DNA sequence: TATTGTTATACTCTATAACTATA
DNA sequence: TATAGTTATAGAGTATAACAATA
């Protein structure tokens, strides 16, 4: 059983799988959005306004990497930099309205894509799988 | 439902998750084995002797990348280069006995790790999840 | 003419280290 | 003294392009 999951994970974490998925997801999403900036965009949508240091942990990157990607998104008008009112050292990264729109569209596209790939599954089985996958990722042999 | 899975996938494909998993898996596995060479090692164990070009597709890399990683493994005594008897242009990458041993140990370690993370699950639920994950990865929005 | 393995090159992305400002 | 954001630097890893050998 562990073997089956290990094999599936191997395929999932394969470079070409990951890059291809992110590329298809962000393809044509507009200026500044690619497989590198998407996690920052998505992370901000998930957590709300955040400092680069906080977001670095959320996204699994160094803060310098977050700064770089955030600058790309800022140039594209999807992210805004606001001073943190509680700490003058910090800068809060915030999604612009356009950023919110783009993220919502991308998330919907991905969710639809996944739902579509499960269309041949019995609905209750698909729902059970979704719940189990969440649990596995949360509890599993990761981070 | 698609949203739940998308969120879990996001966490799974996060850089730090992937790197950390591969690093813990290969840590202390000996000379030449790391998160870069492991996929080549594992791929050879899965498919048997292969040319670099064939393996490139299996592993999701360019053939030059396979050559480089295979050279590392060869230097560590885990992979051998044999001439392909049916095509004198090609070289077959083959696991040495030591390579077989290392791969078997790593796979067992990973499988145990995963099984252990599921120890609190009802056994039949865990088994169902393993089967579903395999199916999802095979059919899913990948490749 | 196409494909093999290999190597050299250019490119991308990353963390590290430095810098200044603020806590 | 420690932590914020940012930038420059160096390191690692990749694909691309070239090469000679074989199909």
PDB file of N, CA, C and O in Angstrom, chain A residues 91-123:
ATOM      1  N   UNK A  91       6.625  45.601   4.685  1.00  0.00           N
ATOM      2  CA  UNK A  91       5.778  45.984   3.558  1.00  0.00           C
ATOM      3  C   UNK A  91       4.741  44.894   3.359  1.00  0.00           C
ATOM      4  O   UNK A  91       5.091  43.714   3.315  1.00  0.00           O
ATOM      5  N   UNK A  92       3.494  45.298   3.265  1.00  0.00           N
ATOM      6  CA  UNK A  92       2.461  44.292   3.049  1.00  0.00           C
ATOM      7  C   UNK A  92       2.207  44.111   1.560  1.00  0.00           C
ATOM      8  O   UNK A  92       1.943  45.077   0.843  1.00  0.00           O
ATOM      9  N   UNK A  93       2.302  42.881   1.123  1.00  0.00           N
ATOM     10  CA  UNK A  93       1.946  42.554  -0.255  1.00  0.00           C
ATOM     11  C   UNK A  93       0.455  42.278  -0.301  1.00  0.00           C
ATOM     12  O   UNK A  93      -0.065  41.469   0.468  1.00  0.00           O
ATOM     13  N   UNK A  94      -0.225  42.965  -1.196  1.00  0.00           N
ATOM     14  CA  UNK A  94      -1.681  42.868  -1.271  1.00  0.00           C
ATOM     15  C   UNK A  94      -2.103  42.668  -2.718  1.00  0.00           C
ATOM     16  O   UNK A  94      -1.518  43.275  -3.614  1.00  0.00           O
ATOM     17  N   UNK A  95      -3.091  41.850  -2.934  1.00  0.00           N
ATOM     18  CA  UNK A  95      -3.616  41.686  -4.287  1.00  0.00           C
ATOM     19  C   UNK A  95      -4.406  42.928  -4.686  1.00  0.00           C
ATOM     20  O   UNK A  95      -5.196  43.441  -3.892  1.00  0.00           O
ATOM     21  N   UNK A  96      -4.208  43.377  -5.903  1.00  0.00           N
ATOM     22  CA  UNK A  96      -5.079  44.425  -6.438  1.00  0.00           C
ATOM     23  C   UNK A  96      -6.401  43.787  -6.862  1.00  0.00           C
ATOM     24  O   UNK A  96      -6.541  42.564  -6.854  1.00  0.00           O
ATOM     25  N   UNK A  97      -7.355  44.625  -7.245  1.00  0.00           N
ATOM     26  CA  UNK A  97      -8.613  44.064  -7.731  1.00  0.00           C
ATOM     27  C   UNK A  97      -8.372  43.154  -8.923  1.00  0.00           C
ATOM     28  O   UNK A  97      -8.946  42.074  -9.026  1.00  0.00           O
ATOM     29  N   UNK A  98      -7.494  43.625  -9.806  1.00  0.00           N
ATOM     30  CA  UNK A  98      -7.159  42.813 -10.971  1.00  0.00           C
ATOM     31  C   UNK A  98      -6.502  41.504 -10.531  1.00  0.00           C
ATOM     32  O   UNK A  98      -6.770  40.433 -11.095  1.00  0.00           O
ATOM     33  N   UNK A  99      -5.649  41.573  -9.531  1.00  0.00           N
ATOM     34  CA  UNK A  99      -5.021  40.370  -9.006  1.00  0.00           C
ATOM     35  C   UNK A  99      -6.035  39.388  -8.457  1.00  0.00           C
ATOM     36  O   UNK A  99      -5.943  38.176  -8.688  1.00  0.00           O
ATOM     37  N   UNK A 100      -7.008  39.913  -7.753  1.00  0.00           N
ATOM     38  CA  UNK A 100      -8.075  39.060  -7.214  1.00  0.00           C
ATOM     39  C   UNK A 100      -8.828  38.368  -8.350  1.00  0.00           C
ATOM     40  O   UNK A 100      -9.124  37.177  -8.276  1.00  0.00           O
ATOM     41  N   UNK A 101      -9.111  39.138  -9.382  1.00  0.00           N
ATOM     42  CA  UNK A 101      -9.835  38.562 -10.519  1.00  0.00           C
ATOM     43  C   UNK A 101      -9.030  37.442 -11.168  1.00  0.00           C
ATOM     44  O   UNK A 101      -9.557  36.362 -11.446  1.00  0.00           O
ATOM     45  N   UNK A 102      -7.752  37.714 -11.401  1.00  0.00           N
ATOM     46  CA  UNK A 102      -6.911  36.718 -12.073  1.00  0.00           C
ATOM     47  C   UNK A 102      -6.808  35.447 -11.244  1.00  0.00           C
ATOM     48  O   UNK A 102      -6.936  34.333 -11.752  1.00  0.00           O
ATOM     49  N   UNK A 103      -6.574  35.610  -9.952  1.00  0.00           N
ATOM     50  CA  UNK A 103      -6.463  34.437  -9.088  1.00  0.00           C
ATOM     51  C   UNK A 103      -7.750  33.634  -9.069  1.00  0.00           C
ATOM     52  O   UNK A 103      -7.734  32.401  -9.157  1.00  0.00           O
ATOM     53  N   UNK A 104      -8.862  34.327  -8.964  1.00  0.00           N
ATOM     54  CA  UNK A 104     -10.143  33.618  -8.925  1.00  0.00           C
ATOM     55  C   UNK A 104     -10.347  32.816 -10.204  1.00  0.00           C
ATOM     56  O   UNK A 104     -10.772  31.655 -10.169  1.00  0.00           O
ATOM     57  N   UNK A 105      -9.997  33.430 -11.340  1.00  0.00           N
ATOM     58  CA  UNK A 105     -10.180  32.743 -12.615  1.00  0.00           C
ATOM     59  C   UNK A 105      -9.273  31.518 -12.720  1.00  0.00           C
ATOM     60  O   UNK A 105      -9.690  30.448 -13.168  1.00  0.00           O
ATOM     61  N   UNK A 106      -8.022  31.672 -12.274  1.00  0.00           N
ATOM     62  CA  UNK A 106      -7.080  30.560 -12.362  1.00  0.00           C
ATOM     63  C   UNK A 106      -7.505  29.412 -11.458  1.00  0.00           C
ATOM     64  O   UNK A 106      -7.430  28.248 -11.840  1.00  0.00           O
ATOM     65  N   UNK A 107      -7.939  29.754 -10.263  1.00  0.00           N
ATOM     66  CA  UNK A 107      -8.359  28.714  -9.330  1.00  0.00           C
ATOM     67  C   UNK A 107      -9.571  27.972  -9.862  1.00  0.00           C
ATOM     68  O   UNK A 107      -9.661  26.749  -9.736  1.00  0.00           O
ATOM     69  N   UNK A 108     -10.461  28.721 -10.461  1.00  0.00           N
ATOM     70  CA  UNK A 108     -11.643  28.060 -11.007  1.00  0.00           C
ATOM     71  C   UNK A 108     -11.248  27.152 -12.178  1.00  0.00           C
ATOM     72  O   UNK A 108     -11.750  26.039 -12.310  1.00  0.00           O
ATOM     73  N   UNK A 109     -10.329  27.650 -12.987  1.00  0.00           N
ATOM     74  CA  UNK A 109      -9.896  26.852 -14.117  1.00  0.00           C
ATOM     75  C   UNK A 109      -9.286  25.530 -13.652  1.00  0.00           C
ATOM     76  O   UNK A 109      -9.586  24.455 -14.172  1.00  0.00           O
ATOM     77  N   UNK A 110      -8.426  25.618 -12.641  1.00  0.00           N
ATOM     78  CA  UNK A 110      -7.791  24.405 -12.135  1.00  0.00           C
ATOM     79  C   UNK A 110      -8.802  23.453 -11.515  1.00  0.00           C
ATOM     80  O   UNK A 110      -8.797  22.247 -11.781  1.00  0.00           O
ATOM     81  N   UNK A 111      -9.709  24.015 -10.704  1.00  0.00           N
ATOM     82  CA  UNK A 111     -10.707  23.163 -10.054  1.00  0.00           C
ATOM     83  C   UNK A 111     -11.588  22.475 -11.091  1.00  0.00           C
ATOM     84  O   UNK A 111     -11.889  21.280 -10.975  1.00  0.00           O
ATOM     85  N   UNK A 112     -11.963  23.204 -12.125  1.00  0.00           N
ATOM     86  CA  UNK A 112     -12.782  22.605 -13.178  1.00  0.00           C
ATOM     87  C   UNK A 112     -12.035  21.489 -13.886  1.00  0.00           C
ATOM     88  O   UNK A 112     -12.593  20.439 -14.198  1.00  0.00           O
ATOM     89  N   UNK A 113     -10.761  21.764 -14.130  1.00  0.00           N
ATOM     90  CA  UNK A 113      -9.925  20.783 -14.803  1.00  0.00           C
ATOM     91  C   UNK A 113      -9.880  19.477 -14.007  1.00  0.00           C
ATOM     92  O   UNK A 113      -9.984  18.380 -14.538  1.00  0.00           O
ATOM     93  N   UNK A 114      -9.714  19.636 -12.705  1.00  0.00           N
ATOM     94  CA  UNK A 114      -9.621  18.458 -11.842  1.00  0.00           C
ATOM     95  C   UNK A 114     -10.969  17.750 -11.758  1.00  0.00           C
ATOM     96  O   UNK A 114     -11.050  16.523 -11.902  1.00  0.00           O
ATOM     97  N   UNK A 115     -12.012  18.537 -11.542  1.00  0.00           N
ATOM     98  CA  UNK A 115     -13.349  17.938 -11.489  1.00  0.00           C
ATOM     99  C   UNK A 115     -13.642  17.168 -12.774  1.00  0.00           C
ATOM    100  O   UNK A 115     -14.177  16.055 -12.744  1.00  0.00           O
ATOM    101  N   UNK A 116     -13.230  17.757 -13.875  1.00  0.00           N
ATOM    102  CA  UNK A 116     -13.469  17.109 -15.160  1.00  0.00           C
ATOM    103  C   UNK A 116     -12.739  15.775 -15.259  1.00  0.00           C
ATOM    104  O   UNK A 116     -13.243  14.812 -15.834  1.00  0.00           O
ATOM    105  N   UNK A 117     -11.537  15.717 -14.689  1.00  0.00           N
ATOM    106  CA  UNK A 117     -10.768  14.473 -14.788  1.00  0.00           C
ATOM    107  C   UNK A 117     -11.373  13.379 -13.904  1.00  0.00           C
ATOM    108  O   UNK A 117     -11.003  12.214 -14.011  1.00  0.00           O
ATOM    109  N   UNK A 118     -12.297  13.775 -13.044  1.00  0.00           N
ATOM    110  CA  UNK A 118     -12.945  12.800 -12.165  1.00  0.00           C
ATOM    111  C   UNK A 118     -14.369  12.482 -12.612  1.00  0.00           C
ATOM    112  O   UNK A 118     -15.132  11.849 -11.880  1.00  0.00           O
ATOM    113  N   UNK A 119     -14.736  12.921 -13.797  1.00  0.00           N
ATOM    114  CA  UNK A 119     -16.130  12.796 -14.218  1.00  0.00           C
ATOM    115  C   UNK A 119     -16.578  11.340 -14.334  1.00  0.00           C
ATOM    116  O   UNK A 119     -17.763  11.033 -14.250  1.00  0.00           O
ATOM    117  N   UNK A 120     -15.625  10.404 -14.524  1.00  0.00           N
ATOM    118  CA  UNK A 120     -16.010   9.001 -14.661  1.00  0.00           C
ATOM    119  C   UNK A 120     -16.072   8.286 -13.305  1.00  0.00           C
ATOM    120  O   UNK A 120     -16.383   7.113 -13.240  1.00  0.00           O
ATOM    121  N   UNK A 121     -15.743   9.028 -12.233  1.00  0.00           N
ATOM    122  CA  UNK A 121     -15.764   8.393 -10.910  1.00  0.00           C
ATOM    123  C   UNK A 121     -17.159   8.481 -10.308  1.00  0.00           C
ATOM    124  O   UNK A 121     -17.872   9.479 -10.524  1.00  0.00           O
ATOM    125  N   UNK A 122     -17.529   7.496  -9.533  1.00  0.00           N
ATOM    126  CA  UNK A 122     -18.763   7.645  -8.750  1.00  0.00           C
ATOM    127  C   UNK A 122     -18.624   8.862  -7.849  1.00  0.00           C
ATOM    128  O   UNK A 122     -17.589   9.021  -7.184  1.00  0.00           O
ATOM    129  N   UNK A 123     -19.620   9.717  -7.812  1.00  0.00           N
ATOM    130  CA  UNK A 123     -19.516  10.988  -7.090  1.00  0.00           C
ATOM    131  C   UNK A 123     -19.089  10.842  -5.627  1.00  0.00           C
ATOM    132  O   UNK A 123     -18.260  11.611  -5.149  1.00  0.00           O
TER     133      UNK A 123
END
